[in-house]
Tab-separated table of C-alpha atoms and ligand atoms in Angstrom:
chain	number	residue	atom	x	y	z
I	1	MET	CA	-192.358	-243.810	20.382
I	2	SER	CA	-191.354	-245.421	23.637
I	3	LYS	CA	-188.105	-247.300	23.588
I	4	SER	CA	-188.546	-250.910	24.650
I	5	LYS	CA	-186.837	-251.864	27.870
I	6	ILE	CA	-183.324	-253.205	27.491
I	7	ARG	CA	-183.116	-256.895	28.414
I	8	ILE	CA	-179.655	-258.367	28.375
I	9	ARG	CA	-178.637	-261.831	29.420
I	10	TYR	CA	-175.618	-263.543	30.808
I	11	ALA	CA	-175.771	-267.167	29.693
I	12	PRO	CA	-172.924	-269.225	31.096
I	13	SER	CA	-172.536	-272.969	30.685
I	14	PRO	CA	-171.678	-274.796	33.905
I	15	THR	CA	-168.721	-276.523	32.304
I	16	GLY	CA	-166.050	-275.244	34.679
I	17	LEU	CA	-165.301	-272.725	37.371
I	18	GLN	CA	-165.990	-269.109	36.478
I	19	HIS	CA	-162.887	-267.346	35.222
I	20	PRO	CA	-162.283	-263.635	34.709
I	21	GLY	CA	-163.363	-263.794	31.049
I	22	GLY	CA	-166.849	-265.096	31.848
I	23	VAL	CA	-167.246	-262.721	34.724
I	24	ARG	CA	-166.321	-259.819	32.465
I	25	THR	CA	-169.255	-260.734	30.204
I	26	ALA	CA	-171.570	-260.819	33.212
I	27	LEU	CA	-170.234	-257.494	34.427
I	28	PHE	CA	-170.660	-255.778	31.065
I	29	ALA	CA	-174.227	-257.102	30.864
I	30	TRP	CA	-175.021	-255.950	34.375
I	31	LEU	CA	-173.461	-252.494	33.969
I	32	TYR	CA	-175.304	-251.988	30.719
I	33	ALA	CA	-178.624	-253.109	32.222
I	34	ARG	CA	-178.142	-250.723	35.145
I	35	HIS	CA	-177.021	-247.881	32.922
I	36	GLU	CA	-180.144	-248.266	30.799
I	37	ASN	CA	-182.563	-249.085	33.610
I	38	GLY	CA	-183.033	-252.420	31.937
I	39	ASP	CA	-183.100	-256.001	33.141
I	40	MET	CA	-180.294	-258.484	33.518
I	41	ILE	CA	-181.253	-262.104	32.987
I	42	LEU	CA	-179.150	-265.021	34.136
I	43	ARG	CA	-179.677	-268.144	32.075
I	44	ILE	CA	-177.861	-271.357	32.808
I	45	GLU	CA	-177.009	-273.157	29.568
I	46	ASP	CA	-176.695	-276.715	30.739
I	47	THR	CA	-177.534	-278.679	27.637
I	48	ASP	CA	-174.179	-280.383	27.230
I	49	LYS	CA	-174.401	-283.002	29.918
I	50	SER	CA	-171.066	-284.563	29.004
I	51	ARG	CA	-169.191	-281.342	29.761
I	52	GLU	CA	-171.085	-280.333	32.868
I	53	VAL	CA	-168.994	-279.897	36.010
I	54	GLU	CA	-170.539	-280.561	39.377
I	55	GLY	CA	-170.925	-277.469	41.494
I	56	ALA	CA	-170.261	-275.118	38.569
I	57	THR	CA	-173.741	-273.567	38.670
I	58	GLU	CA	-173.449	-272.788	42.392
I	59	TYR	CA	-169.997	-271.380	41.686
I	60	ILE	CA	-171.556	-268.969	39.167
I	61	TYR	CA	-174.096	-267.741	41.725
I	62	GLU	CA	-171.474	-267.348	44.400
I	63	SER	CA	-168.992	-265.558	42.140
I	64	LEU	CA	-171.520	-263.040	40.901
I	65	ALA	CA	-172.897	-262.495	44.391
I	66	TRP	CA	-169.392	-261.857	45.731
I	67	LEU	CA	-168.856	-259.207	43.079
I	68	GLY	CA	-172.255	-257.627	43.686
I	69	ILE	CA	-173.464	-258.413	40.165
I	70	GLU	CA	-177.204	-258.828	40.639
I	71	TRP	CA	-179.543	-260.349	38.113
I	72	ASP	CA	-183.229	-259.521	37.910
I	73	GLU	CA	-184.404	-262.869	36.598
I	74	GLY	CA	-182.746	-266.240	36.836
I	75	PRO	CA	-183.073	-269.844	37.983
I	76	ASP	CA	-182.882	-268.939	41.657
I	77	LYS	CA	-184.919	-265.747	41.330
I	78	GLY	CA	-187.672	-266.702	38.933
I	79	GLY	CA	-189.275	-264.224	36.548
I	80	GLU	CA	-191.903	-264.037	33.895
I	81	TYR	CA	-189.956	-265.922	31.235
I	82	GLY	CA	-188.658	-268.957	33.089
I	83	PRO	CA	-187.538	-271.570	33.610
I	84	TYR	CA	-184.067	-270.062	33.288
I	85	LYS	CA	-182.160	-273.304	33.177
I	86	GLN	CA	-182.069	-274.830	29.745
I	87	SER	CA	-182.316	-278.393	31.026
I	88	GLU	CA	-185.754	-277.443	32.366
I	89	ARG	CA	-186.917	-276.158	28.987
I	90	LEU	CA	-186.513	-279.289	26.900
I	91	ASP	CA	-190.194	-279.476	25.982
I	92	ILE	CA	-190.024	-275.919	24.665
I	93	TYR	CA	-187.125	-276.694	22.322
I	94	ARG	CA	-188.843	-279.890	21.260
I	95	GLN	CA	-191.998	-277.993	20.354
I	96	TYR	CA	-190.136	-275.570	18.057
I	97	ALA	CA	-188.048	-278.340	16.550
I	98	MET	CA	-191.257	-280.214	15.680
I	99	GLN	CA	-192.728	-277.061	14.223
I	100	LEU	CA	-189.720	-276.682	11.909
I	101	LEU	CA	-189.966	-280.358	10.999
I	102	GLU	CA	-193.603	-279.975	10.017
I	103	GLN	CA	-192.829	-276.880	7.980
I	104	GLY	CA	-190.161	-278.752	6.055
I	105	LEU	CA	-187.475	-276.600	7.664
I	106	ALA	CA	-185.834	-279.465	9.525
I	107	TYR	CA	-185.027	-283.068	8.716
I	108	ALA	CA	-183.783	-286.188	10.414
I	109	ASP	CA	-180.082	-286.784	9.953
I	110	PRO	CA	-179.771	-290.408	8.792
I	111	TYR	CA	-175.985	-290.643	8.611
I	112	THR	CA	-173.582	-292.520	10.809
I	113	ASN	CA	-170.412	-290.840	12.035
I	114	GLU	CA	-168.439	-292.872	9.494
I	115	GLU	CA	-170.583	-291.590	6.658
I	116	VAL	CA	-170.175	-288.002	7.769
I	117	GLN	CA	-166.439	-288.584	7.961
I	118	GLN	CA	-166.498	-289.800	4.351
I	119	PHE	CA	-168.302	-286.631	3.264
I	120	ARG	CA	-165.681	-284.651	5.036
I	121	GLU	CA	-162.954	-286.457	3.123
I	122	GLN	CA	-164.780	-286.017	-0.174
I	123	SER	CA	-164.952	-282.290	0.420
I	124	GLN	CA	-161.303	-282.231	1.298
I	125	GLU	CA	-160.367	-284.075	-1.876
I	126	ALA	CA	-162.389	-281.617	-3.878
I	127	SER	CA	-160.598	-278.789	-1.964
I	128	LYS	CA	-163.917	-277.450	-0.749
I	129	PRO	CA	-164.850	-276.548	2.807
I	130	PHE	CA	-167.032	-279.248	4.301
I	131	LEU	CA	-170.683	-278.201	4.405
I	132	PHE	CA	-173.287	-280.670	5.514
I	133	ARG	CA	-175.872	-279.162	3.201
I	134	ASP	CA	-173.858	-280.400	0.198
I	135	TYR	CA	-174.774	-283.909	1.341
I	136	ARG	CA	-178.336	-283.193	2.404
I	137	PRO	CA	-180.287	-286.454	1.901
I	138	ASP	CA	-182.886	-286.364	-0.866
I	139	SER	CA	-185.396	-288.359	1.083
I	140	PRO	CA	-184.564	-288.261	4.775
I	141	PRO	CA	-186.110	-290.909	7.011
I	142	GLU	CA	-189.023	-290.071	9.183
I	143	TRP	CA	-187.695	-288.482	12.352
I	144	LYS	CA	-187.853	-290.584	15.488
I	145	GLU	CA	-186.370	-290.366	18.969
I	146	GLY	CA	-182.633	-290.970	18.886
I	147	LEU	CA	-182.037	-289.363	15.479
I	148	PRO	CA	-180.462	-285.918	15.359
I	149	LEU	CA	-182.625	-283.268	13.770
I	150	ARG	CA	-181.046	-280.713	11.470
I	151	PHE	CA	-182.173	-277.288	10.438
I	152	LYS	CA	-182.663	-277.095	6.681
I	153	VAL	CA	-181.250	-273.700	5.908
I	154	PRO	CA	-183.899	-272.290	3.586
I	155	ASP	CA	-182.181	-269.417	1.888
I	156	LEU	CA	-178.543	-269.339	0.858
I	157	LYS	CA	-178.084	-265.621	0.879
I	158	THR	CA	-175.819	-262.974	2.301
I	159	TYR	CA	-176.745	-261.712	5.736
I	160	GLU	CA	-176.034	-258.228	6.959
I	161	TRP	CA	-176.370	-257.064	10.509
I	162	GLU	CA	-175.330	-254.185	12.675
I	163	ASP	CA	-173.031	-255.193	15.513
I	164	ALA	CA	-173.294	-252.669	18.337
I	165	VAL	CA	-169.503	-252.699	18.699
I	166	ARG	CA	-168.170	-253.497	15.244
I	167	GLY	CA	-170.784	-251.766	13.151
I	168	GLN	CA	-172.031	-253.060	9.828
I	169	SER	CA	-171.163	-256.727	9.402
I	170	LYS	CA	-171.946	-259.255	6.742
I	171	ALA	CA	-171.378	-262.841	5.742
I	172	GLY	CA	-172.228	-264.797	2.637
I	173	PRO	CA	-173.824	-268.230	2.115
I	174	GLU	CA	-170.519	-269.973	2.858
I	175	SER	CA	-171.254	-269.427	6.538
I	176	LEU	CA	-174.668	-271.097	6.363
I	177	ASP	CA	-175.113	-274.773	6.917
I	178	ASP	CA	-177.658	-277.360	8.039
I	179	PHE	CA	-176.781	-277.457	11.712
I	180	ILE	CA	-178.092	-279.862	14.305
I	181	ILE	CA	-180.922	-278.470	16.403
I	182	LEU	CA	-181.844	-281.548	18.434
I	183	LYS	CA	-179.140	-284.034	19.332
I	184	SER	CA	-179.629	-287.781	19.464
I	185	ASP	CA	-179.995	-287.532	23.262
I	186	GLY	CA	-183.013	-285.270	22.813
I	187	TYR	CA	-181.205	-282.170	24.073
I	188	PRO	CA	-181.068	-279.076	21.889
I	189	THR	CA	-177.743	-277.785	20.628
I	190	TYR	CA	-176.469	-274.474	21.869
I	191	ASN	CA	-177.044	-273.029	18.394
I	192	PHE	CA	-180.727	-273.821	18.568
I	193	ALA	CA	-181.471	-273.214	22.234
I	194	ASN	CA	-179.903	-269.758	22.364
I	195	VAL	CA	-182.137	-268.531	19.548
I	196	ILE	CA	-185.316	-269.948	21.056
I	197	ASP	CA	-184.503	-268.611	24.507
I	198	ASP	CA	-183.347	-265.172	23.447
I	199	HIS	CA	-186.613	-264.753	21.589
I	200	LEU	CA	-188.926	-266.155	24.246
I	201	MET	CA	-187.118	-264.264	26.999
I	202	LYS	CA	-187.472	-261.047	24.990
I	203	ILE	CA	-183.745	-260.410	25.000
I	204	THR	CA	-182.866	-257.141	23.244
I	205	HIS	CA	-179.044	-257.357	23.387
I	206	VAL	CA	-176.682	-260.285	23.145
I	207	LEU	CA	-173.106	-259.783	24.308
I	208	ARG	CA	-170.774	-262.429	23.038
I	209	GLY	CA	-167.146	-263.129	22.328
I	210	GLU	CA	-165.576	-263.028	18.888
I	211	GLU	CA	-165.711	-266.770	18.544
I	212	TYR	CA	-169.450	-266.491	17.890
I	213	ILE	CA	-169.243	-264.094	14.951
I	214	ALA	CA	-168.997	-266.924	12.446
I	215	SER	CA	-172.234	-268.412	13.781
I	216	ILE	CA	-174.323	-265.270	13.597
I	217	PRO	CA	-175.568	-265.885	10.030
I	218	LYS	CA	-176.820	-269.296	11.178
I	219	TYR	CA	-178.778	-267.704	13.970
I	220	LEU	CA	-180.147	-265.033	11.663
I	221	SER	CA	-181.385	-267.608	9.215
I	222	LEU	CA	-183.080	-269.507	12.033
I	223	TYR	CA	-184.730	-266.345	13.347
I	224	GLU	CA	-185.973	-265.688	9.850
I	225	ALA	CA	-187.319	-269.214	9.444
I	226	LEU	CA	-189.211	-268.855	12.711
I	227	GLY	CA	-190.519	-265.440	11.702
I	228	TRP	CA	-188.820	-263.716	14.620
I	229	GLU	CA	-186.793	-260.559	14.957
I	230	ALA	CA	-183.208	-261.109	16.049
I	231	PRO	CA	-181.759	-259.237	19.043
I	232	ILE	CA	-178.878	-256.812	18.669
I	233	ASN	CA	-175.477	-258.480	18.718
I	234	ALA	CA	-172.583	-256.856	20.484
I	235	THR	CA	-169.203	-258.505	20.119
I	236	MET	CA	-166.797	-258.048	22.996
I	237	PRO	CA	-163.073	-257.736	22.398
I	238	LEU	CA	-160.844	-260.702	23.104
I	239	VAL	CA	-158.790	-260.824	26.253
I	240	LEU	CA	-155.214	-261.883	25.611
I	241	GLY	CA	-152.738	-263.068	28.179
I	242	SER	CA	-149.985	-260.683	29.176
I	243	THR	CA	-147.432	-263.356	28.376
I	244	GLY	CA	-148.512	-263.237	24.753
I	245	GLY	CA	-150.563	-266.430	24.752
I	246	LYS	CA	-153.922	-266.235	23.041
I	247	LYS	CA	-155.703	-268.048	25.755
I	248	LEU	CA	-155.597	-266.661	29.260
I	249	SER	CA	-153.916	-269.028	31.636
I	250	LYS	CA	-152.678	-269.366	35.142
I	251	ARG	CA	-149.349	-268.048	33.985
I	252	ASP	CA	-151.029	-264.741	33.237
I	253	GLY	CA	-152.485	-264.656	36.723
I	254	SER	CA	-155.906	-265.797	35.523
I	255	LEU	CA	-157.554	-267.919	38.228
I	256	PRO	CA	-161.037	-269.186	39.042
I	257	ILE	CA	-162.675	-266.000	40.229
I	258	LEU	CA	-163.267	-266.933	43.859
I	259	GLU	CA	-159.542	-267.521	44.296
I	260	TYR	CA	-159.131	-263.772	44.102
I	261	ARG	CA	-161.400	-263.562	47.125
I	262	THR	CA	-159.119	-265.967	48.976
I	263	LEU	CA	-156.145	-263.834	48.005
I	264	GLY	CA	-157.841	-260.756	49.381
I	265	TYR	CA	-158.781	-258.744	46.321
I	266	LEU	CA	-161.666	-256.335	46.778
I	267	PRO	CA	-164.771	-256.857	44.636
I	268	VAL	CA	-164.662	-253.220	43.561
I	269	ALA	CA	-161.110	-253.644	42.269
I	270	ILE	CA	-161.954	-256.819	40.346
I	271	ASN	CA	-164.943	-255.048	38.815
I	272	ASN	CA	-162.847	-251.988	37.996
I	273	PHE	CA	-160.200	-254.189	36.387
I	274	LEU	CA	-162.597	-256.349	34.371
I	275	ALA	CA	-164.768	-253.417	33.266
I	276	THR	CA	-161.725	-251.735	31.787
I	277	LEU	CA	-160.567	-254.825	29.905
I	278	GLY	CA	-161.777	-253.651	26.528
I	279	TRP	CA	-163.858	-250.691	27.613
I	280	ASN	CA	-163.056	-247.086	28.445
I	281	ASP	CA	-165.108	-243.944	28.735
I	282	GLY	CA	-162.854	-241.946	26.452
I	283	THR	CA	-160.934	-240.319	29.311
I	284	GLU	CA	-157.715	-241.258	31.062
I	285	GLN	CA	-159.562	-242.293	34.219
I	286	GLU	CA	-158.333	-245.590	35.624
I	287	ILE	CA	-159.941	-245.900	39.022
I	288	TYR	CA	-163.683	-246.241	39.097
I	289	THR	CA	-166.253	-246.831	41.787
I	290	ILE	CA	-169.159	-249.123	40.935
I	291	ASP	CA	-171.512	-246.153	40.701
I	292	GLU	CA	-169.219	-244.437	38.242
I	293	LEU	CA	-169.093	-247.580	36.135
I	294	LYS	CA	-172.876	-247.879	36.156
I	295	ASN	CA	-173.204	-244.240	35.145
I	296	LYS	CA	-170.668	-244.415	32.367
I	297	PHE	CA	-170.825	-247.878	30.866
I	298	THR	CA	-172.229	-248.200	27.374
I	299	ILE	CA	-171.831	-251.006	24.883
I	300	GLU	CA	-170.973	-248.506	22.183
I	301	ARG	CA	-167.715	-247.742	23.962
I	302	LEU	CA	-166.508	-251.325	23.963
I	303	GLN	CA	-163.307	-251.575	21.963
I	304	LYS	CA	-162.698	-253.718	18.931
I	305	ALA	CA	-159.020	-254.282	19.655
I	306	PRO	CA	-158.075	-257.101	22.020
I	307	ALA	CA	-157.422	-256.249	25.646
I	308	ARG	CA	-154.500	-257.536	27.678
I	309	PHE	CA	-154.932	-259.253	30.992
I	310	ASP	CA	-152.237	-257.650	33.090
I	311	ILE	CA	-152.181	-258.926	36.641
I	312	GLU	CA	-149.893	-256.065	37.663
I	313	ARG	CA	-152.627	-253.642	36.696
I	314	LEU	CA	-155.096	-255.574	38.830
I	315	ASN	CA	-152.658	-255.406	41.738
I	316	TYR	CA	-152.215	-251.696	41.201
I	317	LEU	CA	-155.985	-251.106	41.090
I	318	ASN	CA	-156.531	-253.252	44.144
I	319	GLY	CA	-153.888	-251.273	46.024
I	320	ALA	CA	-155.543	-248.053	44.930
I	321	HIS	CA	-158.949	-249.230	46.169
I	322	ILE	CA	-157.411	-250.438	49.425
I	323	ARG	CA	-155.919	-246.967	49.955
I	324	LYS	CA	-159.379	-245.463	49.519
I	325	LEU	CA	-160.635	-247.452	52.509
I	326	SER	CA	-160.434	-245.979	55.991
I	327	LEU	CA	-158.153	-247.868	58.345
I	328	GLN	CA	-161.231	-249.013	60.208
I	329	GLU	CA	-162.822	-250.431	57.029
I	330	LEU	CA	-159.609	-252.132	56.031
I	331	TYR	CA	-159.227	-253.566	59.497
I	332	SER	CA	-162.649	-255.176	59.428
I	333	LEU	CA	-161.980	-256.711	56.011
I	334	SER	CA	-158.599	-257.965	57.136
I	335	SER	CA	-159.680	-260.328	59.895
I	336	PRO	CA	-159.317	-263.637	57.985
I	337	TYR	CA	-155.815	-262.773	56.845
I	338	TRP	CA	-153.820	-262.198	60.036
I	339	PRO	CA	-150.987	-264.617	60.753
I	340	GLU	CA	-151.400	-267.099	63.563
I	341	SER	CA	-148.700	-265.299	65.545
I	342	SER	CA	-150.837	-262.149	65.749
I	343	LYS	CA	-153.575	-263.836	67.761
I	344	ASP	CA	-151.964	-262.948	71.102
I	345	TYR	CA	-151.989	-259.249	70.283
I	346	ASP	CA	-154.874	-256.883	70.818
I	347	ASP	CA	-156.900	-255.049	68.169
I	348	GLY	CA	-155.173	-251.767	68.901
I	349	TYR	CA	-151.738	-253.181	68.131
I	350	ARG	CA	-152.900	-255.046	65.036
I	351	GLN	CA	-154.652	-251.971	63.748
I	352	LYS	CA	-151.531	-249.893	64.292
I	353	VAL	CA	-149.482	-252.443	62.345
I	354	LEU	CA	-152.069	-252.402	59.565
I	355	GLY	CA	-151.826	-248.632	59.443
I	356	LEU	CA	-148.113	-248.980	58.725
I	357	ILE	CA	-148.658	-251.156	55.636
I	358	HIS	CA	-151.937	-249.613	54.424
I	359	GLU	CA	-150.197	-247.575	51.715
I	360	ARG	CA	-148.245	-250.487	50.369
I	361	LEU	CA	-150.735	-253.339	50.573
I	362	LYS	CA	-151.807	-254.738	47.204
I	363	PHE	CA	-154.009	-257.585	48.392
I	364	LEU	CA	-154.959	-258.821	51.811
I	365	SER	CA	-153.202	-262.158	51.733
I	366	GLU	CA	-149.944	-260.191	51.729
I	367	ILE	CA	-150.646	-259.244	55.350
I	368	PRO	CA	-148.786	-262.160	56.998
I	369	GLU	CA	-145.683	-261.670	54.897
I	370	LEU	CA	-145.627	-257.922	55.523
I	371	THR	CA	-146.415	-258.021	59.234
I	372	GLU	CA	-145.066	-261.265	60.658
I	373	PHE	CA	-142.073	-259.588	62.289
I	374	PHE	CA	-144.375	-257.373	64.326
I	375	PHE	CA	-145.642	-260.453	66.133
I	376	THR	CA	-142.753	-262.830	66.315
I	377	ASP	CA	-138.971	-262.611	66.172
I	378	PRO	CA	-137.899	-263.094	62.567
I	379	GLU	CA	-135.597	-265.875	61.507
I	380	ASN	CA	-132.906	-263.421	60.813
I	381	THR	CA	-130.182	-264.390	58.344
I	382	PHE	CA	-128.607	-260.952	58.429
I	383	GLN	CA	-124.945	-261.128	59.435
I	384	PRO	CA	-123.434	-257.714	60.032
I	385	ASN	CA	-119.772	-257.220	59.201
I	386	GLU	CA	-117.427	-255.730	61.769
I	387	GLU	CA	-118.193	-252.163	60.894
I	388	GLN	CA	-121.948	-252.759	60.905
I	389	ALA	CA	-121.703	-254.570	64.242
I	390	GLU	CA	-119.967	-251.469	65.597
I	391	TRP	CA	-122.837	-249.282	64.310
I	392	LEU	CA	-125.355	-251.587	65.934
I	393	GLY	CA	-123.493	-251.376	69.226
I	394	ARG	CA	-123.600	-247.583	69.077
I	395	THR	CA	-127.283	-247.766	68.134
I	396	LEU	CA	-127.972	-249.782	71.266
I	397	ASN	CA	-126.227	-247.198	73.428
I	398	SER	CA	-128.235	-244.439	71.890
I	399	LEU	CA	-131.587	-246.234	72.102
I	400	GLU	CA	-131.173	-247.101	75.783
I	401	GLY	CA	-131.981	-243.491	76.620
I	402	SER	CA	-134.819	-243.061	74.145
I	403	ASP	CA	-138.479	-242.671	75.072
I	404	PHE	CA	-139.176	-244.400	71.747
I	405	THR	CA	-141.433	-241.737	70.311
I	406	GLU	CA	-140.951	-241.450	66.561
I	407	ASP	CA	-139.470	-237.973	66.907
I	408	ASP	CA	-136.938	-238.996	69.510
I	409	LEU	CA	-135.942	-242.096	67.532
I	410	GLU	CA	-135.445	-240.029	64.414
I	411	ASN	CA	-133.347	-237.408	66.237
I	412	ARG	CA	-131.110	-239.950	67.862
I	413	LEU	CA	-130.501	-242.055	64.792
I	414	ARG	CA	-129.846	-239.078	62.517
I	415	ASN	CA	-127.366	-237.724	65.025
I	416	LEU	CA	-125.727	-241.102	65.246
I	417	SER	CA	-125.272	-241.219	61.478
I	418	ILE	CA	-123.476	-237.858	61.681
I	419	GLU	CA	-121.270	-239.072	64.507
I	420	LEU	CA	-120.421	-242.254	62.636
I	421	GLU	CA	-119.922	-240.356	59.389
I	422	VAL	CA	-122.129	-242.749	57.532
I	423	LYS	CA	-125.074	-241.901	55.281
I	424	PRO	CA	-128.386	-242.152	57.184
I	425	GLY	CA	-129.818	-244.517	54.576
I	426	LYS	CA	-126.945	-246.950	55.097
I	427	LEU	CA	-127.196	-246.936	58.865
I	428	PHE	CA	-130.972	-247.238	58.821
I	429	MET	CA	-130.815	-250.237	56.500
I	430	VAL	CA	-128.527	-252.072	58.906
I	431	ILE	CA	-130.853	-251.314	61.816
I	432	ARG	CA	-133.877	-252.330	59.765
I	433	GLN	CA	-132.318	-255.654	58.862
I	434	ALA	CA	-131.257	-256.315	62.417
I	435	VAL	CA	-134.732	-255.646	63.762
I	436	THR	CA	-137.035	-256.964	61.020
I	437	GLY	CA	-134.887	-259.503	59.191
I	438	SER	CA	-135.781	-257.823	55.917
I	439	LYS	CA	-134.607	-255.011	53.679
I	440	VAL	CA	-138.149	-253.767	53.223
I	441	SER	CA	-140.387	-252.609	55.991
I	442	PRO	CA	-142.576	-249.643	56.785
I	443	GLY	CA	-140.729	-246.463	57.813
I	444	LEU	CA	-137.988	-247.257	60.320
I	445	PHE	CA	-139.049	-244.902	63.112
I	446	GLU	CA	-142.690	-245.999	62.976
I	447	THR	CA	-141.586	-249.598	62.931
I	448	LEU	CA	-139.317	-249.217	65.961
I	449	ASN	CA	-141.946	-247.230	67.794
I	450	THR	CA	-144.595	-249.893	67.143
I	451	LEU	CA	-142.355	-252.793	68.146
I	452	GLY	CA	-141.417	-251.022	71.370
I	453	LYS	CA	-138.175	-250.592	73.226
I	454	ASP	CA	-137.774	-254.034	74.786
I	455	THR	CA	-138.265	-255.949	71.550
I	456	VAL	CA	-136.045	-253.657	69.515
I	457	ILE	CA	-133.188	-253.768	72.004
I	458	GLN	CA	-133.412	-257.506	72.442
I	459	ARG	CA	-133.388	-258.104	68.663
I	460	ILE	CA	-130.395	-255.852	68.062
I	461	LYS	CA	-128.507	-257.555	70.877
I	462	THR	CA	-129.159	-260.944	69.307
I	463	ILE	CA	-127.640	-259.824	66.012
I	464	ALA	CA	-124.810	-257.520	67.064
C	501	LIG	N1	-173.381	-270.740	27.049
C	501	LIG	C1	-172.420	-270.075	26.239
C	501	LIG	C2	-171.065	-270.158	26.905
C	501	LIG	O1	-170.984	-270.227	28.093
C	501	LIG	C3	-172.818	-268.617	26.106
C	501	LIG	C4	-172.646	-268.039	24.783
C	501	LIG	C5	-173.605	-266.867	24.608
C	501	LIG	O2	-173.478	-265.912	25.378
C	501	LIG	O3	-174.490	-266.916	23.772
C	501	LIG	O4	-170.062	-270.150	26.263
């Protein structure tokens, strides 16, 4: 028997800028599609006009394109099962809603908001959960434009399904209700549209967050009413903030995804980080290339336990991927990030400076902060005490005769520390502060060598 081709969709709503959580869903879908030689479908779920944010759809395309997540079918790409934007499929939803109405599986909702509120209160007084079906009208009005249409859940039974991550799952009739399928504005609800589209687009796997688990019985009962087979559900683990909050926030380092581009994170590092938020391949491996992820990713290895969004881990992974680049590759990626003051210097010098921070760089927007003193005299607040000023004076004497190769600088300064009877680390720190204005810099001898004799001597003279 031939296995049918995997078709998995990413179905974002353009209600805000893409954040890491949404992108993780897209990435999982894409990796799984590639792993299985299947198709990835991008569907834009824009049926809630009141929550739509201008530019959000373009932001989705741009984010995914930046990360190299490619879809095989979608609004901008076309495909056999389009259109792929829900707002362009309204007649399709209408057709199925009318079919359910004719079959007696849907009815017009005649109630005002006030009436529904009263039902809610009645349920509360009776200490029962509010279910609309308890107030289902005996003789609903004929449906007409402007009235919401509700699904009439036909069978109050227990549903069982196999979640590809969580295994056997079930829910009883308490999770079934008469939900709205067409709203008064003529648009479908998410609950209705996702079922129609997943079926018509021949989706085999649906990856969703935990918040959808409670709705799955509703979808299953709708699939059943329509005589369709439901796709496989796979529930992704939650992502919690590192600061303990349930919802990821800016405080956790969670930003609209393209801001990471501005900050100089590499797409491969973002993908590595997001892919391992709730997934592992059963080994201790932390650093993955995209090809490795495509080869190894399966839905079955998604975790049930929540994952933690730890920005320090992203920084670590980004640093690790930066170190894997050749200096040449890093240099070409770095061009937008150089400080203004570096513009007067040639490529050779800038590249040499970059070489000195390559090991330590966590993201590219750190470049100005880490390199500024190579291009311009620092605003130096370092004030040596008498003893340190004496050391700096002796340093000047010694450096006057140096050819400024790293070896010669090292020899001279180590000898000086012996002469002065001071630990090398102590002496070097004073020199470093005098020359760079900071306690952290690349190795001292490389730094002095790169800055060159004139600059170094002039800076020490200014301080000492
Ligand atoms: N449009 C939904 C959202 O963005 C997608 C949910 C789903 O994947 O079915 O939240």
